[in-house]
Coordinates of C-alpha atoms in Angstrom, one line a residue:
X186 CA 56.5 -37.8 58.8
X187 CA 55.8 -35.8 55.2
X188 CA 52.1 -36.2 54.0
X189 CA 51.8 -38.5 51.4
X190 CA 51.4 -37.9 47.8
X191 CA 47.6 -37.9 45.6
X192 CA 45.9 -37.9 49.5
X193 CA 43.0 -35.7 48.4
X194 CA 42.2 -38.2 45.9
X195 CA 43.0 -41.6 48.1
X196 CA 40.9 -39.6 51.1
X197 CA 42.1 -39.7 54.3
X198 CA 41.0 -39.3 57.9
X199 CA 42.4 -37.9 61.1
X200 CA 41.9 -40.1 64.1
X201 CA 42.9 -40.2 67.9
X202 CA 43.7 -43.2 69.4
X203 CA 43.7 -44.3 73.0
X204 CA 45.3 -46.9 75.2
X205 CA 48.3 -47.1 77.5
X206 CA 50.8 -49.2 74.8
X207 CA 50.1 -46.3 72.2
X208 CA 54.6 -46.9 71.6
X209 CA 53.8 -50.3 70.9
X210 CA 50.8 -49.4 68.7
X211 CA 53.6 -46.8 66.4
X212 CA 56.2 -49.4 66.4
X213 CA 53.7 -52.1 64.7
X214 CA 52.9 -49.5 62.4
X215 CA 56.0 -49.1 61.6
X216 CA 56.8 -52.2 60.9
X217 CA 53.3 -53.0 58.8
X218 CA 54.8 -50.1 56.4
X219 CA 51.4 -48.1 57.7
X220 CA 52.3 -44.2 56.1
X221 CA 50.9 -41.8 59.3
X222 CA 51.7 -38.2 59.3
X223 CA 50.7 -34.9 61.7
X224 CA 51.4 -37.1 64.2
X225 CA 50.6 -35.1 68.0
X226 CA 50.7 -36.7 71.7
X227 CA 47.5 -35.4 73.4
X228 CA 48.6 -37.6 76.6
X229 CA 50.3 -40.4 77.7
X230 CA 47.2 -42.1 77.5
X231 CA 46.4 -40.5 74.3
X232 CA 48.0 -40.0 70.7
X233 CA 46.7 -38.2 67.2
X234 CA 47.6 -38.6 64.0
X235 CA 46.4 -38.9 60.6
X236 CA 46.5 -41.7 58.1
X237 CA 45.3 -42.2 54.4
X238 CA 41.3 -44.5 54.0
X239 CA 42.8 -48.4 52.9
X240 CA 46.2 -48.6 55.7
X241 CA 42.5 -47.5 57.9
X242 CA 41.6 -49.9 57.6
X243 CA 44.8 -52.5 57.9
X244 CA 44.9 -50.6 61.8
X245 CA 42.2 -53.3 63.4
X246 CA 44.7 -56.2 63.8
X247 CA 47.4 -54.2 65.3
X248 CA 45.1 -52.4 67.5
X249 CA 44.1 -55.9 68.9
X250 CA 47.7 -56.5 69.4
X251 CA 48.4 -54.0 71.1
X252 CA 44.6 -52.9 73.0
X253 CA 44.6 -49.4 72.0
X254 CA 41.1 -48.0 70.3
X255 CA 41.0 -45.5 67.7
X256 CA 38.5 -42.7 66.9
X257 CA 37.6 -41.0 63.8
X258 CA 37.8 -37.2 64.4
X259 CA 37.8 -35.9 60.5
X260 CA 37.6 -37.2 57.4
X261 CA 38.8 -35.1 54.3
X262 CA 39.2 -36.1 50.6
X263 CA 37.6 -36.7 47.3
X264 CA 35.6 -40.9 48.1
X265 CA 33.9 -38.5 51.7
X266 CA 32.9 -35.5 49.1
X267 CA 30.7 -38.7 46.9
X268 CA 29.3 -40.5 49.8
X269 CA 28.0 -37.0 50.8
X270 CA 27.0 -35.9 47.0
X271 CA 25.1 -39.3 46.6
X272 CA 23.4 -39.5 50.4
X273 CA 21.7 -36.3 49.1
X274 CA 20.4 -38.1 45.9
X275 CA 17.6 -35.1 44.7
X276 CA 19.5 -33.2 44.8
X277 CA 22.8 -34.6 42.5
X278 CA 19.0 -35.0 40.4
X279 CA 18.4 -31.3 40.5
X280 CA 22.2 -30.4 39.7
X281 CA 21.7 -32.8 37.0
X282 CA 18.9 -31.5 35.0
X283 CA 19.6 -27.9 36.3
X284 CA 23.1 -28.8 33.8
X285 CA 20.7 -30.6 31.0
X286 CA 19.0 -27.9 31.0
X287 CA 21.0 -25.3 30.4
X288 CA 23.6 -27.7 28.1
X289 CA 20.4 -27.7 25.9
X290 CA 19.1 -24.0 26.1
X291 CA 22.6 -23.1 25.2
X292 CA 22.3 -25.6 21.9
X293 CA 18.9 -23.5 20.5
X294 CA 18.6 -20.9 18.2
X295 CA 17.1 -18.1 20.2
X296 CA 17.7 -15.1 17.8
X297 CA 17.9 -14.4 14.3
X298 CA 19.0 -11.2 13.0
X299 CA 19.2 -10.0 9.3
X300 CA 21.5 -7.1 8.1
X301 CA 22.4 -5.3 5.2
X302 CA 18.9 -6.0 3.3
X303 CA 17.8 -2.3 2.5
X304 CA 14.7 -3.8 -1.3
X305 CA 14.3 -7.3 0.0
X306 CA 12.1 -7.5 2.7
X307 CA 13.5 -9.1 6.4
X308 CA 9.9 -11.1 6.6
X309 CA 10.9 -12.9 3.0
X310 CA 14.9 -13.7 3.9
X311 CA 13.2 -15.3 7.6
X312 CA 11.4 -17.3 5.1
X313 CA 14.1 -18.5 3.3
X314 CA 15.4 -18.7 6.0
X315 CA 13.3 -21.0 7.8
X316 CA 12.9 -23.9 4.5
X317 CA 16.4 -24.1 5.2
X318 CA 16.4 -24.9 8.5
X319 CA 16.9 -21.2 10.6
X320 CA 14.7 -20.6 13.0
X321 CA 14.6 -19.4 16.4
X322 CA 13.8 -22.8 19.0
X323 CA 16.1 -25.0 16.2
X324 CA 18.8 -26.7 16.7
X325 CA 22.6 -26.1 17.0
X326 CA 23.6 -28.7 15.5
X327 CA 20.1 -29.5 12.7
X328 CA 22.4 -26.1 11.2
X329 CA 23.5 -27.3 7.6
X330 CA 27.4 -26.2 7.6
X331 CA 27.6 -22.4 6.4
X332 CA 29.2 -22.4 3.5
X333 CA 25.8 -24.5 2.1
X334 CA 23.7 -22.4 3.8
X335 CA 24.8 -19.0 1.9
X336 CA 25.5 -20.6 -1.7
X337 CA 21.5 -21.9 -1.2
X338 CA 20.1 -18.5 0.3
X339 CA 21.1 -16.5 -2.2
X340 CA 20.4 -18.9 -4.8
X341 CA 16.4 -18.5 -3.0
X342 CA 17.1 -15.0 -2.6
X343 CA 16.6 -13.1 -6.0
X344 CA 18.3 -9.8 -6.1
X345 CA 21.1 -10.8 -3.7
X346 CA 25.0 -11.3 -4.8
X347 CA 26.3 -13.1 -1.8
X348 CA 24.3 -13.8 1.3
X349 CA 26.8 -14.6 5.1
X350 CA 25.2 -17.3 7.8
X351 CA 27.5 -16.5 11.1
X352 CA 26.1 -18.1 14.4
X353 CA 27.3 -16.1 17.5
X354 CA 26.7 -18.6 20.4
X355 CA 22.5 -18.5 20.0
X356 CA 21.9 -16.1 17.5
X357 CA 22.6 -16.6 14.2
X358 CA 22.7 -13.6 11.2
X359 CA 22.2 -13.5 7.9
X360 CA 24.5 -10.7 5.8
X361 CA 23.0 -9.9 2.6
X362 CA 25.0 -7.6 0.0
X363 CA 21.9 -7.0 -2.4
X364 CA 22.6 -6.9 -6.3
X365 CA 23.2 -3.4 -7.8
X366 CA 20.4 -3.4 -10.9
X367 CA 21.1 -1.1 -13.6
X368 CA 19.3 2.2 -14.1
X369 CA 16.2 1.5 -16.7
X370 CA 16.5 4.2 -19.1
X371 CA 12.8 5.6 -19.4
X372 CA 11.7 5.5 -22.1
X373 CA 10.4 9.2 -22.8
X374 CA 7.8 9.5 -26.0
X375 CA 7.8 13.1 -28.1
X376 CA 6.7 15.8 -26.6
X377 CA 6.3 19.9 -25.7
X378 CA 6.6 21.3 -22.6
X379 CA 4.8 24.1 -22.8
X380 CA 2.5 26.4 -19.5
X381 CA 0.9 25.9 -18.0
X382 CA -0.7 29.2 -16.4
X383 CA -0.8 32.5 -18.3
X384 CA 2.9 34.2 -16.9
X385 CA 5.6 36.2 -17.5
X386 CA 9.0 34.6 -18.7
X387 CA 12.2 34.5 -15.8
X388 CA 14.1 32.1 -16.7
X389 CA 14.4 29.1 -19.4
X390 CA 16.8 26.5 -19.8
X391 CA 16.3 23.8 -22.7
X392 CA 18.2 20.5 -21.6
X393 CA 16.6 19.1 -24.4
X394 CA 14.8 19.9 -27.6
X395 CA 14.4 23.7 -28.2
X396 CA 13.3 27.3 -27.0
X397 CA 10.4 28.8 -28.9
X398 CA 10.4 31.8 -26.1
X399 CA 12.6 34.1 -24.6
X400 CA 13.5 36.0 -21.0
X401 CA 10.9 38.4 -20.4
X402 CA 8.1 37.4 -23.1
X403 CA 5.1 37.5 -22.1
X404 CA 3.2 33.9 -22.5
X405 CA -1.0 32.4 -22.3
X406 CA -1.9 28.3 -20.6
X407 CA -1.3 26.6 -23.2
X408 CA 1.8 28.5 -25.8
X409 CA 4.8 25.8 -26.4
X410 CA 8.0 27.0 -24.0
X411 CA 10.2 24.2 -25.6
X412 CA 9.4 22.8 -28.8
X413 CA 10.2 18.1 -29.0
X414 CA 10.4 19.3 -32.6
X415 CA 14.0 19.4 -34.4
X416 CA 13.6 19.2 -37.9
X417 CA 12.6 15.5 -39.1
X418 CA 13.4 13.9 -35.4
X419 CA 10.8 14.4 -32.6
X420 CA 12.5 13.7 -29.1
X421 CA 11.2 14.6 -25.6
X422 CA 12.1 18.4 -24.8
X423 CA 13.2 18.3 -21.2
X424 CA 14.3 21.7 -19.1
X425 CA 12.9 23.9 -16.6
X426 CA 11.0 27.5 -17.2
X427 CA 10.3 29.5 -14.4
X428 CA 7.7 32.5 -14.4
X429 CA 6.1 35.4 -12.9
X430 CA 1.9 34.4 -12.1
X431 CA -0.1 36.4 -10.6
X432 CA -2.2 34.6 -8.1
X433 CA -5.5 36.6 -6.2
X434 CA -7.0 35.5 -2.5
X435 CA -9.6 36.2 -0.5
X436 CA -8.8 36.1 3.1
X437 CA -10.9 35.6 6.4
X438 CA -9.2 36.1 9.3
X439 CA -10.8 36.0 12.7
X440 CA -10.0 38.8 15.2
X441 CA -10.6 36.6 18.1
X442 CA -8.3 33.4 18.4
X443 CA -9.9 30.1 20.0
X444 CA -7.3 27.4 21.1
X445 CA -7.9 24.5 23.3
X446 CA -5.4 24.1 26.1
X447 CA -4.7 21.8 29.6
X448 CA -5.9 22.5 32.7
X449 CA -3.5 20.2 34.5
X450 CA -6.0 18.0 35.9
X451 CA -7.0 15.2 35.4
X452 CA -8.1 11.2 36.1
X453 CA -6.2 8.0 35.7
X454 CA -7.1 4.9 35.0
X455 CA -4.8 1.4 34.2
X456 CA -6.5 -1.7 32.5
X457 CA -4.6 -5.3 31.8
X458 CA -5.3 -5.8 28.0
X459 CA -5.7 -9.1 26.3
X460 CA -5.0 -8.6 22.4
X461 CA -8.0 -6.6 22.0
X462 CA -9.9 -6.8 25.0
X463 CA -9.4 -4.7 28.3
X464 CA -9.8 -5.1 32.1
X465 CA -10.1 -1.9 34.1
X466 CA -7.9 -2.5 37.4
X467 CA -9.0 1.0 39.0
X468 CA -9.9 4.5 38.1
X469 CA -13.7 4.1 37.8
X470 CA -15.8 6.7 38.9
X471 CA -17.7 9.4 35.9
X472 CA -15.5 11.8 34.7
X473 CA -16.5 15.5 35.2
X474 CA -14.5 17.5 33.0
X475 CA -17.1 19.7 31.1
X476 CA -13.9 19.5 28.5
X477 CA -11.6 16.2 28.1
X478 CA -8.9 14.5 25.7
X479 CA -8.4 11.2 26.8
X480 CA -4.7 9.9 25.8
X481 CA -3.2 6.2 25.9
X482 CA -0.7 4.6 26.8
X483 CA 0.4 0.6 26.0
X484 CA 3.4 -0.8 27.2
X485 CA 2.6 -4.5 26.3
X486 CA 5.1 -7.5 27.3
X487 CA 8.2 -8.0 26.1
X488 CA 10.5 -11.0 25.1
X489 CA 14.0 -10.3 23.3
X490 CA 12.9 -8.0 20.5
X491 CA 9.0 -9.8 20.4
X492 CA 6.2 -7.5 21.7
X493 CA 4.1 -10.2 23.6
X494 CA -0.4 -9.7 22.8
X495 CA -1.2 -8.4 26.8
X496 CA 0.5 -6.4 29.1
X497 CA -0.6 -2.6 30.1
X498 CA -2.4 0.3 28.7
X499 CA -2.8 3.8 31.1
X500 CA -5.1 6.7 30.1
X501 CA -5.2 9.7 31.1
X502 CA -8.4 12.1 31.1
X503 CA -7.0 15.5 30.6
X504 CA -9.7 18.9 31.7
X505 CA -9.6 20.7 28.6
X506 CA -10.4 24.2 27.9
X507 CA -10.9 26.9 25.3
X508 CA -8.8 30.0 25.3
X509 CA -9.6 33.4 23.2
X510 CA -7.2 35.9 22.8
X511 CA -8.0 38.8 21.4
X512 CA -5.7 39.9 18.6
X513 CA -5.2 43.3 16.4
X514 CA -6.1 43.9 13.0
X515 CA -2.0 43.9 12.1
X516 CA -1.7 41.0 13.5
X517 CA -4.9 39.7 12.7
X518 CA -3.8 40.4 8.9
X519 CA -0.5 39.1 8.5
X520 CA -2.6 35.0 10.3
X521 CA -4.2 35.0 7.1
X522 CA -1.2 36.3 4.9
X523 CA 0.9 33.5 6.3
X524 CA -2.0 31.1 5.6
X525 CA -2.0 32.3 2.3
X526 CA 1.2 32.1 1.4
X527 CA 1.7 28.4 2.7
X528 CA -0.7 28.0 0.3
X529 CA 0.9 28.7 -3.0
X530 CA 4.1 27.3 -1.7
X531 CA 1.4 24.3 -1.4
X532 CA 0.1 24.1 -4.3
X533 CA 3.3 25.9 -6.7
X534 CA 5.8 23.7 -5.5
X535 CA 8.3 24.3 -2.1
X536 CA 10.8 26.0 -4.9
X537 CA 8.0 28.5 -5.4
X538 CA 8.9 32.6 -5.0
X539 CA 6.8 34.6 -3.7
X540 CA 7.7 38.4 -4.6
X541 CA 5.6 40.7 -3.7
X542 CA 1.9 41.0 -2.2
X543 CA -0.6 43.6 -2.9
X544 CA -3.6 44.0 -0.6
X545 CA -6.5 45.8 -3.4
X546 CA -9.4 45.0 -0.7
X547 CA -9.5 45.0 2.9
X548 CA -12.6 45.3 5.6
X549 CA -13.5 44.5 9.2
X550 CA -16.5 43.2 10.2
X551 CA -18.3 40.9 12.7
X552 CA -15.3 40.5 13.9
X553 CA -13.5 39.3 11.5
X554 CA -11.2 40.6 8.5
X555 CA -11.6 40.3 5.4
X556 CA -9.4 41.2 2.4
X557 CA -8.1 40.5 -1.0
X558 CA -4.7 39.9 -2.0
X559 CA -2.6 40.2 -5.1
X560 CA 0.4 37.6 -5.1
X561 CA 3.2 37.5 -7.5
X562 CA 5.4 34.5 -7.6
X563 CA 8.2 33.3 -9.2
X564 CA 7.4 29.4 -10.3
X565 CA 8.0 26.7 -12.7
X566 CA 5.3 27.2 -15.1
X567 CA 6.8 23.9 -18.0
X568 CA 4.3 21.2 -18.2
X569 CA 4.5 18.3 -20.4
X570 CA 2.8 18.0 -24.1
X571 CA 2.6 14.7 -25.7
X572 CA 3.2 14.9 -29.8
X573 CA 0.4 14.0 -32.1
X574 CA 1.5 12.6 -35.4
X575 CA 1.5 14.3 -38.2
X576 CA 0.7 17.6 -36.1
X577 CA 3.0 19.8 -37.2
X578 CA 4.1 23.2 -35.4

């Protein structure tokens, strides 16, 4: 017989019927219109079949009438599944609690990300967002509508033209578009450009004002290079003036170069740290190195983007030795000149250019080289000088 519909939902059992009047039992099933299927004879007095649960409970009068007995071999279907579940109450409770926890965790804000801000501090944006209810561990269903959040944050955050709020799972992203501010025009008082040192002019360009010197002209410190007085008007002189300037350096450089290097020997120490407190776990004992340097590494515990104030701290106590490298006078002189050139660039700007150098005096004494050097440098020589009213020319 064909399997009835919805058997899985209704539930069914596989039974074995025993008795000498099995044929009469089968006929009685047909008379009562009880559906059975997968009938299979096992012996002259035994037979296997399947039947739905509701019809199984109708077999008792038929079994009594035919003197047959029945034994359930297998149970299948949704009713038996629920019976097994309810027998395991703690399992069902844990399963339900698990899904409730997952639902609760997925219904909370776990991360708030800020994008697009350059001038406005991220902390200020997060503070404004917190006032609107956007912060970690907030329930997602308690957040206002995204349009309202966008309008409120745009109103609160000065210097923004638009603030967008979007949700993706448990993450809220705040995207900021900062308003473009017009450039503030600097109000400059009338001024001259004067020479800040004695020099020979090599280049002059007056963007505003009237040049007072020309190329290849020697000027003294304080000389007006570009004047801000133009007839009856006074302006803020602006431009570029470069010139040749002479710098005299007294250089002292040792012939023996001493430097500290690592030998490769080290002693390791390990600590557990909590805030500012560290507890040593291993690496006890004194350090026997004459000279040493300690390198410290922190490995804090992290959760998402937050670093927790506890973790593991490693210390490597490295043995250090001092090496002496003897250099020739030529190399020592070159090293001293390079150090002087770096000093010139640091004091006069990276655009300064060393045209030539001349060693005026050189002497070697007590393991050192002493020399006096004159550098010819092309550099910016202009500096601002305010025009005092009624100063005149």
